[in-house]
Structures are given as C-alpha cells and as structure tokens.
mmCIF file of C-alpha atoms and ligand atoms in Angstrom:
data_model
loop_
_atom_site.group_PDB
_atom_site.id
_atom_site.type_symbol
_atom_site.label_atom_id
_atom_site.label_comp_id
_atom_site.label_asym_id
_atom_site.label_seq_id
_atom_site.Cartn_x
_atom_site.Cartn_y
_atom_site.Cartn_z
ATOM 1 C CA MET A 166 -0.031 -0.001 -0.023
ATOM 2 C CA LEU A 167 1.996 3.006 1.308
ATOM 3 C CA ASP A 168 5.691 2.682 0.685
ATOM 4 C CA ASN A 169 8.234 5.507 0.603
ATOM 5 C CA ARG A 170 5.720 8.115 -0.600
ATOM 6 C CA ARG A 171 4.209 5.790 -3.154
ATOM 7 C CA TYR A 172 0.733 4.264 -3.076
ATOM 8 C CA PHE A 173 0.684 0.707 -4.394
ATOM 9 C CA GLU A 174 -2.747 -0.565 -5.438
ATOM 10 C CA THR A 175 -3.503 -4.094 -4.266
ATOM 11 C CA LEU A 176 -6.354 -5.029 -6.522
ATOM 12 C CA HIS A 177 -4.662 -7.634 -8.732
ATOM 13 C CA SER A 178 -2.098 -10.163 -7.622
ATOM 14 C CA GLY A 179 1.262 -10.085 -9.464
ATOM 15 C CA TYR A 180 0.394 -6.993 -11.462
ATOM 16 C CA GLY A 181 -0.505 -3.453 -10.506
ATOM 17 C CA GLN A 182 0.059 0.254 -10.476
ATOM 18 C CA TYR A 183 1.429 2.800 -8.132
ATOM 19 C CA PHE A 184 0.964 6.560 -7.678
ATOM 20 C CA ASP A 185 3.617 8.884 -6.313
ATOM 21 C CA ILE A 186 2.157 10.750 -3.362
ATOM 22 C CA ASP A 187 2.890 14.484 -3.362
ATOM 23 C CA THR A 188 0.713 15.286 -0.342
ATOM 24 C CA ILE A 189 -1.621 13.195 1.827
ATOM 25 C CA LEU A 190 -4.754 15.232 2.271
ATOM 26 C CA PHE A 191 -6.733 12.781 4.429
ATOM 27 C CA GLU A 192 -6.145 9.314 5.780
ATOM 28 C CA GLN A 193 -8.340 7.573 8.322
ATOM 29 C CA LYS A 194 -10.067 4.310 9.200
ATOM 30 C CA THR A 195 -13.804 5.084 8.700
ATOM 31 C CA GLU A 196 -16.707 2.886 9.747
ATOM 32 C CA GLN A 197 -16.206 0.703 6.642
ATOM 33 C CA TRP A 198 -12.911 1.496 4.998
ATOM 34 C CA HIS A 199 -9.331 2.607 5.214
ATOM 35 C CA LEU A 200 -9.850 5.868 3.303
ATOM 36 C CA ILE A 201 -7.003 7.878 1.795
ATOM 37 C CA ILE A 202 -7.113 11.007 -0.398
ATOM 38 C CA PHE A 203 -3.758 12.247 -1.736
ATOM 39 C CA GLU A 204 -2.351 14.503 -4.357
ATOM 40 C CA ASN A 205 -0.435 13.140 -7.410
ATOM 41 C CA ALA A 206 1.240 15.274 -10.012
ATOM 42 C CA THR A 207 -0.267 13.394 -12.971
ATOM 43 C CA PHE A 208 -3.724 12.424 -11.861
ATOM 44 C CA GLY A 209 -4.499 15.233 -9.427
ATOM 45 C CA ARG A 210 -6.335 14.170 -6.276
ATOM 46 C CA VAL A 211 -6.737 10.448 -5.869
ATOM 47 C CA MET A 212 -9.116 8.570 -3.543
ATOM 48 C CA ALA A 213 -8.569 4.899 -2.483
ATOM 49 C CA LEU A 214 -10.487 2.563 -0.217
ATOM 50 C CA ASP A 215 -8.843 -0.466 1.352
ATOM 51 C CA GLY A 216 -5.876 -0.318 -0.992
ATOM 52 C CA ILE A 217 -7.962 -0.005 -4.199
ATOM 53 C CA ILE A 218 -8.019 3.220 -6.266
ATOM 54 C CA GLN A 219 -11.559 4.468 -6.608
ATOM 55 C CA THR A 220 -11.324 7.713 -8.499
ATOM 56 C CA THR A 221 -8.918 10.435 -9.645
ATOM 57 C CA GLU A 222 -9.571 14.001 -10.645
ATOM 58 C CA ARG A 223 -7.940 13.595 -14.006
ATOM 59 C CA ASP A 224 -9.988 10.808 -15.573
ATOM 60 C CA GLU A 225 -13.152 10.422 -13.436
ATOM 61 C CA PHE A 226 -15.265 12.226 -16.113
ATOM 62 C CA ILE A 227 -14.997 9.200 -18.438
ATOM 63 C CA TYR A 228 -16.434 6.757 -15.877
ATOM 64 C CA HIS A 229 -19.091 9.064 -14.519
ATOM 65 C CA GLU A 230 -20.366 10.305 -17.886
ATOM 66 C CA MET A 231 -20.643 6.789 -19.255
ATOM 67 C CA LEU A 232 -22.528 5.397 -16.291
ATOM 68 C CA THR A 233 -24.938 8.324 -16.315
ATOM 69 C CA HIS A 234 -25.673 9.590 -19.780
ATOM 70 C CA VAL A 235 -25.780 6.242 -21.570
ATOM 71 C CA PRO A 236 -28.688 4.770 -19.425
ATOM 72 C CA LEU A 237 -30.509 8.132 -18.998
ATOM 73 C CA LEU A 238 -30.471 9.066 -22.692
ATOM 74 C CA ALA A 239 -31.333 5.504 -23.702
ATOM 75 C CA HIS A 240 -34.292 5.498 -21.373
ATOM 76 C CA GLY A 241 -35.439 8.857 -22.741
ATOM 77 C CA GLN A 242 -38.189 9.544 -20.201
ATOM 78 C CA ALA A 243 -36.592 8.872 -16.807
ATOM 79 C CA LYS A 244 -38.016 10.834 -13.858
ATOM 80 C CA ARG A 245 -36.634 8.957 -10.877
ATOM 81 C CA VAL A 246 -33.025 7.718 -10.564
ATOM 82 C CA LEU A 247 -31.333 5.607 -7.881
ATOM 83 C CA ILE A 248 -27.560 5.698 -7.399
ATOM 84 C CA ILE A 249 -26.059 2.915 -5.255
ATOM 85 C CA GLY A 250 -22.651 3.802 -3.772
ATOM 86 C CA GLY A 251 -21.169 6.821 -5.475
ATOM 87 C CA GLY A 252 -19.749 8.367 -2.305
ATOM 88 C CA ASP A 253 -17.217 10.524 -4.177
ATOM 89 C CA GLY A 254 -20.166 12.522 -5.613
ATOM 90 C CA GLY A 255 -19.052 12.335 -9.295
ATOM 91 C CA MET A 256 -22.084 10.309 -10.381
ATOM 92 C CA LEU A 257 -24.448 12.731 -8.655
ATOM 93 C CA ARG A 258 -22.804 15.634 -10.478
ATOM 94 C CA GLU A 259 -23.548 14.070 -13.858
ATOM 95 C CA VAL A 260 -27.040 12.905 -12.941
ATOM 96 C CA VAL A 261 -28.208 16.381 -11.746
ATOM 97 C CA LYS A 262 -27.319 17.733 -15.172
ATOM 98 C CA HIS A 263 -30.503 16.045 -16.392
ATOM 99 C CA THR A 264 -33.010 18.791 -15.621
ATOM 100 C CA SER A 265 -35.962 16.619 -16.658
ATOM 101 C CA LEU A 266 -35.453 14.373 -13.623
ATOM 102 C CA GLU A 267 -37.825 14.780 -10.664
ATOM 103 C CA SER A 268 -35.972 12.884 -7.952
ATOM 104 C CA ILE A 269 -32.514 11.379 -7.390
ATOM 105 C CA THR A 270 -31.885 9.006 -4.489
ATOM 106 C CA MET A 271 -28.298 8.088 -3.612
ATOM 107 C CA VAL A 272 -27.668 5.172 -1.171
ATOM 108 C CA GLU A 273 -24.115 5.182 0.128
ATOM 109 C CA ILE A 274 -22.924 2.925 2.984
ATOM 110 C CA ASP A 275 -20.335 5.222 4.506
ATOM 111 C CA ASN A 276 -21.058 8.868 5.292
ATOM 112 C CA ALA A 277 -17.372 9.566 5.847
ATOM 113 C CA VAL A 278 -16.657 8.928 2.148
ATOM 114 C CA VAL A 279 -19.310 11.482 1.258
ATOM 115 C CA GLU A 280 -18.116 14.101 3.701
ATOM 116 C CA MET A 281 -14.388 13.665 3.007
ATOM 117 C CA CYS A 282 -14.893 13.763 -0.756
ATOM 118 C CA LYS A 283 -17.031 16.918 -0.401
ATOM 119 C CA THR A 284 -14.048 18.455 1.426
ATOM 120 C CA TYR A 285 -11.049 17.057 -0.501
ATOM 121 C CA LEU A 286 -12.584 16.225 -3.911
ATOM 122 C CA PRO A 287 -15.036 19.174 -4.216
ATOM 123 C CA ASN A 288 -14.991 19.118 -8.077
ATOM 124 C CA HIS A 289 -16.451 15.680 -8.031
ATOM 125 C CA SER A 290 -19.846 16.638 -6.607
ATOM 126 C CA ASN A 291 -19.524 20.308 -7.535
ATOM 127 C CA GLY A 292 -22.425 21.307 -5.347
ATOM 128 C CA ALA A 293 -24.765 18.514 -6.529
ATOM 129 C CA TYR A 294 -25.787 17.594 -2.973
ATOM 130 C CA ASP A 295 -27.529 20.999 -2.740
ATOM 131 C CA ASP A 296 -29.883 20.156 -5.634
ATOM 132 C CA PRO A 297 -33.394 19.968 -4.084
ATOM 133 C CA ARG A 298 -34.163 16.776 -6.055
ATOM 134 C CA VAL A 299 -31.370 14.864 -4.267
ATOM 135 C CA ASN A 300 -32.095 12.552 -1.318
ATOM 136 C CA LEU A 301 -28.946 11.034 0.273
ATOM 137 C CA VAL A 302 -29.531 7.836 2.285
ATOM 138 C CA ILE A 303 -26.750 6.304 4.406
ATOM 139 C CA ASP A 304 -27.444 2.564 4.137
ATOM 140 C CA ASP A 305 -26.350 -0.688 2.562
ATOM 141 C CA GLY A 306 -27.490 -0.539 -1.055
ATOM 142 C CA ALA A 307 -28.393 -4.239 -1.111
ATOM 143 C CA ARG A 308 -30.659 -3.807 1.987
ATOM 144 C CA PHE A 309 -32.234 -0.631 0.417
ATOM 145 C CA VAL A 310 -33.279 -2.207 -2.924
ATOM 146 C CA ASN A 311 -34.877 -5.129 -1.111
ATOM 147 C CA THR A 312 -36.851 -2.987 1.317
ATOM 148 C CA THR A 313 -37.734 0.326 -0.261
ATOM 149 C CA ASP A 314 -41.246 1.137 -1.477
ATOM 150 C CA GLU A 315 -39.865 3.528 -4.064
ATOM 151 C CA ARG A 316 -39.672 2.666 -7.769
ATOM 152 C CA PHE A 317 -37.047 3.991 -10.172
ATOM 153 C CA ASP A 318 -36.621 4.419 -13.910
ATOM 154 C CA VAL A 319 -32.839 4.113 -13.833
ATOM 155 C CA ILE A 320 -30.604 2.427 -11.267
ATOM 156 C CA ILE A 321 -26.841 3.140 -11.363
ATOM 157 C CA SER A 322 -24.603 0.916 -9.247
ATOM 158 C CA ASP A 323 -21.444 2.948 -8.667
ATOM 159 C CA CYS A 324 -19.925 0.371 -6.413
ATOM 160 C CA THR A 325 -16.519 -0.759 -5.213
ATOM 161 C CA ASP A 326 -15.045 -4.065 -6.344
ATOM 162 C CA PRO A 327 -16.687 -7.256 -5.045
ATOM 163 C CA VAL A 328 -14.677 -7.397 -1.826
ATOM 164 C CA GLY A 329 -15.615 -6.080 1.654
ATOM 165 C CA PRO A 330 -18.874 -4.104 1.948
ATOM 166 C CA GLY A 331 -19.204 -3.909 -1.846
ATOM 167 C CA GLU A 332 -19.383 -7.646 -2.320
ATOM 168 C CA VAL A 333 -23.156 -7.722 -1.701
ATOM 169 C CA LEU A 334 -23.664 -5.449 -4.676
ATOM 170 C CA PHE A 335 -22.645 -8.280 -6.981
ATOM 171 C CA ARG A 336 -24.941 -10.953 -5.496
ATOM 172 C CA SER A 337 -28.130 -12.323 -6.986
ATOM 173 C CA GLU A 338 -30.120 -10.843 -4.085
ATOM 174 C CA PHE A 339 -28.987 -7.387 -5.071
ATOM 175 C CA TYR A 340 -30.029 -7.796 -8.697
ATOM 176 C CA GLN A 341 -33.323 -9.249 -7.539
ATOM 177 C CA GLY A 342 -33.861 -6.181 -5.375
ATOM 178 C CA CYS A 343 -33.038 -3.883 -8.269
ATOM 179 C CA GLN A 344 -35.489 -5.639 -10.497
ATOM 180 C CA ARG A 345 -38.058 -5.331 -7.743
ATOM 181 C CA CYS A 346 -37.753 -1.544 -7.544
ATOM 182 C CA LEU A 347 -37.228 -0.865 -11.264
ATOM 183 C CA LYS A 348 -40.219 0.491 -13.156
ATOM 184 C CA PRO A 349 -41.364 -1.254 -16.363
ATOM 185 C CA GLY A 350 -39.083 -0.158 -19.197
ATOM 186 C CA GLY A 351 -36.390 0.826 -16.663
ATOM 187 C CA VAL A 352 -32.627 0.339 -16.947
ATOM 188 C CA ILE A 353 -30.021 -0.826 -14.456
ATOM 189 C CA VAL A 354 -26.313 -0.213 -15.079
ATOM 190 C CA ALA A 355 -23.429 -1.285 -12.886
ATOM 191 C CA GLN A 356 -19.694 -0.855 -12.639
ATOM 192 C CA ASN A 357 -18.355 -4.317 -13.471
ATOM 193 C CA GLY A 358 -14.646 -4.236 -13.409
ATOM 194 C CA VAL A 359 -11.953 -4.470 -16.085
ATOM 195 C CA ALA A 360 -13.021 -7.459 -18.174
ATOM 196 C CA PHE A 361 -9.567 -8.605 -19.277
ATOM 197 C CA MET A 362 -8.344 -8.685 -15.639
ATOM 198 C CA GLN A 363 -11.589 -9.710 -13.950
ATOM 199 C CA PRO A 364 -13.334 -11.933 -16.526
ATOM 200 C CA ASP A 365 -15.299 -13.809 -13.890
ATOM 201 C CA GLU A 366 -17.053 -10.612 -12.888
ATOM 202 C CA VAL A 367 -18.535 -10.327 -16.351
ATOM 203 C CA THR A 368 -19.764 -13.939 -16.620
ATOM 204 C CA THR A 369 -21.040 -14.016 -13.063
ATOM 205 C CA THR A 370 -23.017 -10.770 -13.514
ATOM 206 C CA TYR A 371 -24.325 -11.950 -16.865
ATOM 207 C CA GLN A 372 -25.683 -15.051 -15.098
ATOM 208 C CA ARG A 373 -26.972 -13.301 -12.006
ATOM 209 C CA LEU A 374 -28.413 -10.007 -13.387
ATOM 210 C CA GLY A 375 -29.487 -11.850 -16.545
ATOM 211 C CA HIS A 376 -31.717 -14.014 -14.421
ATOM 212 C CA TYR A 377 -33.804 -10.992 -13.324
ATOM 213 C CA VAL A 378 -34.013 -8.862 -16.521
ATOM 214 C CA GLU A 379 -35.208 -9.670 -20.021
ATOM 215 C CA HIS A 380 -32.068 -8.359 -21.555
ATOM 216 C CA CYS A 381 -28.565 -8.243 -20.110
ATOM 217 C CA THR A 382 -25.465 -7.048 -21.910
ATOM 218 C CA PHE A 383 -22.385 -4.916 -21.359
ATOM 219 C CA TYR A 384 -20.896 -1.705 -22.672
ATOM 220 C CA ALA A 385 -17.358 -0.435 -22.215
ATOM 221 C CA ALA A 386 -14.940 2.433 -21.899
ATOM 222 C CA ALA A 387 -11.250 2.760 -21.336
ATOM 223 C CA ILE A 388 -10.452 4.646 -18.082
ATOM 224 C CA PRO A 389 -6.669 4.913 -17.433
ATOM 225 C CA THR A 390 -7.023 4.568 -13.621
ATOM 226 C CA TYR A 391 -8.715 1.180 -13.935
ATOM 227 C CA ILE A 392 -5.719 -0.643 -15.386
ATOM 228 C CA GLY A 393 -5.562 -3.703 -17.573
ATOM 229 C CA GLY A 394 -7.940 -2.845 -20.475
ATOM 230 C CA VAL A 395 -11.495 -1.521 -20.886
ATOM 231 C CA MET A 396 -13.876 -1.281 -17.989
ATOM 232 C CA THR A 397 -17.197 -2.981 -18.573
ATOM 233 C CA PHE A 398 -20.495 -1.722 -17.373
ATOM 234 C CA ALA A 399 -23.397 -4.173 -16.934
ATOM 235 C CA TRP A 400 -26.692 -3.268 -18.565
ATOM 236 C CA GLY A 401 -30.063 -4.759 -17.728
ATOM 237 C CA SER A 402 -33.580 -3.866 -18.907
ATOM 238 C CA ASP A 403 -36.872 -5.521 -19.736
ATOM 239 C CA ASN A 404 -36.797 -3.426 -22.980
ATOM 240 C CA LYS A 405 -34.673 -5.319 -25.467
ATOM 241 C CA THR A 406 -34.122 -2.415 -27.788
ATOM 242 C CA LEU A 407 -32.932 0.463 -25.562
ATOM 243 C CA HIS A 408 -29.250 -0.405 -26.036
ATOM 244 C CA GLN A 409 -29.621 -0.337 -29.818
ATOM 245 C CA LEU A 410 -31.084 3.105 -30.482
ATOM 246 C CA SER A 411 -30.108 4.795 -33.731
ATOM 247 C CA ILE A 412 -27.550 7.517 -33.702
ATOM 248 C CA ASP A 413 -30.237 9.983 -34.797
ATOM 249 C CA VAL A 414 -32.415 9.204 -31.780
ATOM 250 C CA ILE A 415 -29.472 9.402 -29.358
ATOM 251 C CA THR A 416 -28.299 12.655 -30.928
ATOM 252 C CA GLU A 417 -31.740 14.218 -30.690
ATOM 253 C CA ARG A 418 -32.030 13.278 -27.013
ATOM 254 C CA PHE A 419 -28.502 14.469 -26.271
ATOM 255 C CA ASN A 420 -29.156 17.836 -27.908
ATOM 256 C CA ARG A 421 -32.468 18.187 -26.145
ATOM 257 C CA ALA A 422 -30.860 17.457 -22.777
ATOM 258 C CA ASN A 423 -28.321 20.185 -23.490
ATOM 259 C CA LEU A 424 -25.517 18.349 -21.653
ATOM 260 C CA ALA A 425 -21.953 19.600 -21.365
ATOM 261 C CA THR A 426 -19.726 16.479 -21.621
ATOM 262 C CA ARG A 427 -15.958 15.852 -22.001
ATOM 263 C CA TYR A 428 -16.029 12.158 -23.037
ATOM 264 C CA TYR A 429 -19.619 11.178 -23.926
ATOM 265 C CA THR A 430 -20.803 11.672 -27.467
ATOM 266 C CA PRO A 431 -23.804 10.000 -29.160
ATOM 267 C CA ALA A 432 -21.332 8.067 -31.374
ATOM 268 C CA ILE A 433 -19.399 6.793 -28.364
ATOM 269 C CA HIS A 434 -22.700 5.860 -26.725
ATOM 270 C CA GLN A 435 -23.671 3.675 -29.652
ATOM 271 C CA ALA A 436 -20.201 2.236 -30.200
ATOM 272 C CA SER A 437 -19.663 1.366 -26.508
ATOM 273 C CA PHE A 438 -21.955 -1.680 -26.838
ATOM 274 C CA ALA A 439 -19.695 -3.280 -29.399
ATOM 275 C CA LEU A 440 -17.805 -5.958 -27.436
ATOM 276 C CA PRO A 441 -14.526 -7.677 -28.239
ATOM 277 C CA ARG A 442 -14.629 -11.260 -29.393
ATOM 278 C CA TYR A 443 -13.117 -12.610 -26.139
ATOM 279 C CA LEU A 444 -16.023 -11.175 -24.228
ATOM 280 C CA VAL A 445 -18.635 -12.292 -26.738
ATOM 281 C CA ASP A 446 -17.190 -15.814 -26.496
ATOM 282 C CA ALA A 447 -17.086 -15.700 -22.641
ATOM 283 C CA LEU A 448 -20.726 -14.638 -22.476
ATOM 284 C CA ALA A 449 -21.674 -17.449 -24.925
ATOM 285 C CA THR A 450 -20.400 -20.008 -22.404
ATOM 286 C CA VAL A 451 -22.738 -18.817 -19.642
HETATM 287 N N1 SAM B 237 -15.602 4.505 -9.402
HETATM 288 C C1 SAM B 237 -15.251 3.510 -8.400
HETATM 289 C C2 SAM B 237 -14.809 2.269 -8.956
HETATM 290 O O1 SAM B 237 -14.946 1.931 -10.137
HETATM 291 O O2 SAM B 237 -14.184 1.470 -8.170
HETATM 292 C C3 SAM B 237 -16.317 3.420 -7.414
HETATM 293 C C4 SAM B 237 -16.238 4.592 -6.503
HETATM 294 S S1 SAM B 237 -17.518 4.933 -5.389
HETATM 295 C C5 SAM B 237 -16.540 5.858 -4.279
HETATM 296 C C6 SAM B 237 -17.895 3.392 -4.570
HETATM 297 C C7 SAM B 237 -18.768 3.635 -3.326
HETATM 298 O O3 SAM B 237 -19.511 2.518 -3.088
HETATM 299 C C8 SAM B 237 -17.961 3.921 -2.092
HETATM 300 O O4 SAM B 237 -18.168 5.197 -1.628
HETATM 301 C C9 SAM B 237 -18.422 2.866 -1.101
HETATM 302 O O5 SAM B 237 -18.518 3.301 0.279
HETATM 303 C C10 SAM B 237 -19.813 2.512 -1.688
HETATM 304 N N2 SAM B 237 -20.301 1.170 -1.284
HETATM 305 C C11 SAM B 237 -19.588 0.017 -1.192
HETATM 306 N N3 SAM B 237 -20.384 -0.980 -0.774
HETATM 307 C C12 SAM B 237 -21.610 -0.433 -0.602
HETATM 308 C C13 SAM B 237 -22.880 -0.955 -0.180
HETATM 309 N N4 SAM B 237 -23.039 -2.263 0.162
HETATM 310 N N5 SAM B 237 -23.911 -0.097 -0.153
HETATM 311 C C14 SAM B 237 -23.851 1.192 -0.505
HETATM 312 N N6 SAM B 237 -22.635 1.758 -0.909
HETATM 313 C C15 SAM B 237 -21.547 0.952 -0.952
#
C-alpha cells in the first residue's frame, strides 16, 4: 500500500500500478474502510479505499459520464433515478445535469466517504448535494433495494469491487432487489470491473443479473485509472431495444438534454456496446 511516498494498489495479484504521493490530504479508518485521499502530479487528487484506487480528478469524467448519460439518454423519459454507492459525488454531479429528472436518491454505505470527498474532492460533486431533487440515504445498497417502497426508472450501481462491503452489490439478491424496484421499461447499469483482468465478474454478472432482466449485456470504456484494459458496465432492462437506439435518436435526445460533456458523445454511446470477441465468447459460455 503505502511505501516511501508511493501508493501501491493491491487489486490484482502479481500486477499493479502505483501513484507517487505528493501530499496526503486525508487518511483515516472510517466505519467501513481505510480511506485515503492524496495529491499526485499526474492524476490530481486520488481517492482509495482499502488499497484500491476508486477515482482520480484527471479521468473520473469518463467513468461518470458513461454510467450516467448512456442509461438516461437511452431511457429517454426517466423521472426517478437511484444511485447505489457513489460516495465521491461524481455520479451525482452528472445525474443532476438532467433537468428533466424529478428525484434522485443516492444510497451510500459510508457517510465519511461522502463528507471527506465533499471536502477534499469538491470538483467531483460540484455542489450537486444542494440540488433539491437529491435525497442522500446512508445505508447498505443491497438492503435498500430489497426493502424500499420507491420505484425508479434508472438504477446506477457505482460500487466498489466485489470485496468487503461492496461484495453484496454483486450478489443475486442485489439484482433481484433492483429488478423489484425498477419500473417497467427501466434500466439498471453497474460498474463491473476491467473485463480482461476480472473476466469472472462479467460472466457472473451476466448469469446473476441476466436471471432478473429480459435483456442483459455490457458496454465499455477505457479509463486509465482502472488498469488492464477496458472497464465494462453491466446493462439490464426488460426493454430489449434500448441499447440499440439509432444515432439519430441518441443525438436528438442528447441535444435536447443540453448536456456539457468531455467524453460522452452519441457516437461513443452507440459504439460502446460493441464488445470484443473474447467477451462475446465468454458470454456465450454462460
Ligand atoms: N468508481 C469507483 C470504482 O470503479 O471502483 C467506485 C467509486 S464509489 C466511491 C464506490 C462507493 O460504493 C464507495 O463510496 C463505497 O462506500 C460504496 N459502497 C460500497 N459498498 C456499498 C454498499 N453495500 N452499499 C452502498 N454503498 C456501498
């Protein structure tokens, strides 16, 4: 982990990345995690939980734009959004850009992550918590989706890797709960790891989420911080066509939403569902 002003990520065995630490801004054992936020000359401010890099100022926009605008623009009529996890606030910042939404619920397990990221990564949330449509709930996301009476058009799982408190967000019970509180025609998307390095995550999610939705697939984006190839995002819906909208429809919705983006474009949206052969083959074995 921390060695001579370097932070070594411990996600993969026998392969990894490190970041030089210019300044440690915050480091503490919270209720759930060992949380550290530090400054790095290349990536800006970096946040890690239990030895795993979660987000950096430099490239977070790719991840947050893709997990927000792809499902919301594909849905086209979403009014109510649920974010699971997302304690750094970046997902909330992108979701509140959609002025047509009526309510946004975010369920994060550790309030310390929210508060420390507001303080030390302020550009992530950029004031989004002050939006009157936002309701922050401090709870376990898996418990929430299996108990809430609320129903949502889009669910975004912005979770940690499937270890520690985040492990429940990859279980069948979680996907069953999501299906339970998803409105007809709704979409669930979920952070699903880097497929080349974590292939089991893709096949397991395909099996588990696929059991509860009519249509399950994945889309992808390369995010430098998540090393080892492209990150995959799981996609589930009872509408089998939402992931295949024409570029004209996506462009019309994107223009109507009047979104300022740095990575997302309608062409990237459409192309992100094209999967490499090794993934297509892996999914065919499930
Ligand atoms: N972008 C990151 C990635 O790809 O690894 C995810 C970052 S976000 C900070 C993940 C958040 O999920 C954390 O704030 C963590 O506290 C939260 N989380 C983990 N397990 C959870 C659970 N069971 N319920 C709700 N939130 C959870």
